[in-house]
Short mmCIF file of C-alpha atoms in Angstrom, two decimals:
data_model
loop_
_atom_site.label_atom_id
_atom_site.label_comp_id
_atom_site.label_asym_id
_atom_site.label_seq_id
_atom_site.Cartn_x
_atom_site.Cartn_y
_atom_site.Cartn_z
CA UNK A 205 -22.01 146.22 -3.19
CA UNK A 206 -23.92 145.82 0.02
CA UNK A 207 -25.14 149.23 1.21
CA UNK A 208 -27.15 151.95 -0.50
CA UNK A 209 -26.98 155.28 1.31
CA UNK A 210 -30.18 157.26 1.56
CA UNK A 211 -29.96 161.04 1.35
CA UNK A 212 -29.97 161.54 5.10
CA UNK A 213 -26.98 159.22 5.52
CA UNK A 214 -25.06 161.17 2.88
CA UNK A 215 -25.86 164.39 4.76
CA UNK A 216 -24.72 162.87 8.07
CA UNK A 217 -21.49 161.76 6.38
CA UNK A 218 -20.90 165.14 4.73
CA UNK A 219 -21.49 166.85 8.07
CA UNK A 220 -18.97 164.57 9.79
CA UNK A 221 -21.31 162.50 11.95
CA UNK A 222 -18.93 160.37 14.01
CA UNK A 223 -20.94 157.14 13.92
CA UNK A 224 -21.57 157.29 10.17
CA UNK A 225 -17.96 158.19 9.31
CA UNK A 226 -16.62 155.44 11.58
CA UNK A 227 -18.90 152.81 10.02
CA UNK A 228 -18.00 154.08 6.53
CA UNK A 229 -14.29 153.81 7.38
CA UNK A 230 -14.84 150.22 8.55
CA UNK A 231 -16.71 149.33 5.35
CA UNK A 232 -14.99 148.96 1.99
CA UNK A 233 -15.90 151.78 -0.39
CA UNK A 234 -16.74 149.06 -2.91
CA UNK A 235 -19.63 148.05 -0.63
CA UNK A 236 -21.22 151.51 -0.42
CA UNK A 237 -23.24 153.21 -3.13
CA UNK A 238 -25.98 155.77 -3.55
CA UNK A 239 -28.32 156.75 -6.38
CA UNK A 240 -28.49 159.69 -8.74
CA UNK A 241 -31.82 160.42 -7.03
CA UNK A 242 -29.95 161.04 -3.78
CA UNK A 243 -27.42 163.21 -5.61
CA UNK A 244 -30.33 165.27 -6.99
CA UNK A 245 -31.73 165.73 -3.48
CA UNK A 246 -28.29 166.74 -2.18
CA UNK A 247 -27.90 169.26 -5.00
CA UNK A 248 -31.28 170.76 -4.16
CA UNK A 249 -30.01 171.19 -0.60
CA UNK A 250 -26.82 172.81 -1.89
CA UNK A 251 -28.64 175.26 -4.16
CA UNK A 252 -31.06 176.04 -1.34
CA UNK A 253 -28.21 176.85 1.08
CA UNK A 254 -26.14 179.94 1.73
CA UNK A 255 -22.94 178.03 0.80
CA UNK A 256 -23.83 176.83 -2.70
CA UNK A 257 -20.31 176.47 -4.13
CA UNK A 258 -18.77 174.73 -1.13
CA UNK A 259 -21.73 172.37 -0.76
CA UNK A 260 -21.62 171.46 -4.46
CA UNK A 261 -17.89 170.76 -4.09
CA UNK A 262 -18.58 168.45 -1.15
CA UNK A 263 -21.19 166.58 -3.18
CA UNK A 264 -18.70 166.16 -6.05
CA UNK A 265 -16.16 164.75 -3.59
CA UNK A 266 -18.76 162.31 -2.28
CA UNK A 267 -19.60 161.23 -5.83
CA UNK A 268 -15.94 160.54 -6.51
CA UNK A 269 -15.77 158.21 -3.47
CA UNK A 270 -18.99 156.25 -3.99
CA UNK A 271 -20.54 154.27 -6.78
CA UNK A 272 -23.60 156.19 -7.97
CA UNK A 273 -26.36 154.04 -9.45
CA UNK A 274 -27.83 156.02 -12.31
CA UNK A 275 -29.52 153.58 -14.65
CA UNK A 276 -33.25 153.10 -14.32
CA UNK A 277 -34.68 149.98 -15.94
CA UNK A 278 -38.06 148.35 -16.44
CA UNK A 279 -37.70 146.11 -13.39
CA UNK A 280 -36.97 149.06 -11.09
CA UNK A 281 -39.97 150.97 -12.44
CA UNK A 282 -42.16 147.88 -11.96
CA UNK A 283 -40.99 147.51 -8.34
CA UNK A 284 -41.75 151.21 -7.83
CA UNK A 285 -45.22 150.97 -9.39
CA UNK A 286 -46.24 147.85 -7.46
CA UNK A 287 -45.07 149.22 -4.13
CA UNK A 288 -46.64 152.65 -4.66
CA UNK A 289 -50.00 151.04 -5.53
CA UNK A 290 -49.80 148.68 -2.54
CA UNK A 291 -48.94 151.52 -0.15
CA UNK A 292 -51.73 153.71 -1.55
CA UNK A 293 -54.25 150.92 -0.91
CA UNK A 294 -52.99 150.79 2.69
CA UNK A 295 -53.35 154.56 3.05
CA UNK A 296 -49.58 155.03 3.38
CA UNK A 297 -47.90 157.92 1.59
CA UNK A 298 -44.17 157.80 0.93
CA UNK A 299 -42.39 160.32 -1.27
CA UNK A 300 -41.58 159.15 -4.78
CA UNK A 301 -37.84 159.76 -4.34
CA UNK A 302 -37.69 157.50 -1.27
CA UNK A 303 -39.76 154.89 -3.04
CA UNK A 304 -37.43 155.01 -6.06
CA UNK A 305 -34.38 154.70 -3.80
CA UNK A 306 -36.03 151.68 -2.17
CA UNK A 307 -36.78 150.23 -5.62
CA UNK A 308 -33.10 150.51 -6.58
CA UNK A 309 -32.21 148.73 -3.32
CA UNK A 310 -34.70 145.91 -3.89
CA UNK A 311 -33.61 145.39 -7.50
CA UNK A 312 -29.91 145.38 -6.61
CA UNK A 313 -30.37 143.42 -3.35
CA UNK A 314 -28.89 146.25 -1.27
CA UNK A 315 -29.44 147.37 2.31
CA UNK A 316 -30.71 150.96 2.58
CA UNK A 317 -28.66 152.86 5.16
CA UNK A 318 -30.96 155.51 6.61
CA UNK A 319 -31.94 157.18 9.85
CA UNK A 320 -35.52 156.85 8.62
CA UNK A 321 -35.88 153.09 9.04
CA UNK A 322 -39.56 153.24 10.01
CA UNK A 323 -40.35 155.13 6.80
CA UNK A 324 -38.56 152.62 4.59
CA UNK A 325 -39.91 149.78 6.73
CA UNK A 326 -43.34 150.31 5.17
CA UNK A 327 -41.98 149.18 1.81
CA UNK A 328 -42.08 145.45 1.21
CA UNK A 329 -38.74 143.65 0.72
CA UNK A 330 -36.58 146.61 1.79
CA UNK A 331 -33.79 145.88 4.25
CA UNK A 332 -32.50 148.80 6.29
CA UNK A 333 -29.71 149.68 8.68
CA UNK A 334 -29.30 152.78 10.78
CA UNK A 335 -25.69 153.93 11.13
CA UNK A 336 -26.62 156.99 13.19
CA UNK A 337 -27.82 155.13 16.29
#
C-alpha cells in the first residue's frame, strides 16, 4: 500500500469529486487504504445526515473497495503519544482522530491523502498529497 485516505478524501470520493475519482482510477486499489477511525467519522456523518440509510450503504461500498486498517498496536500508540506531546509543547492543537490517522500512516510508511495538508503538515514524519487540487 502507498496511500492512506483521510476522511475528507473519502467524502470527496463518495461525492464524486472528479479529481479524486480520476486519481483513484489511475491508482491500483491495492495501493489505497483508510483506517477504521475514518470509517467511524464517516458513519457519524451518515447518522447525522438526512439520508442515513443511503449514506451507510455508500460507506459499506467504500469499505468493500479499500483495505481498512483496523489494528492498533503499541508502536502506533507511542507515535501518537509522542506527537501529541510535542505538538502541545508547541501550542498546536490537532484533533485526536487526525493524529491517530497520521500515526497509522507513519507506522505503515503511507502517504496521507487529504485536502488538509497544512493541518497534517504540523505532524513530524507525515507525508501528504492533495488529490483535490
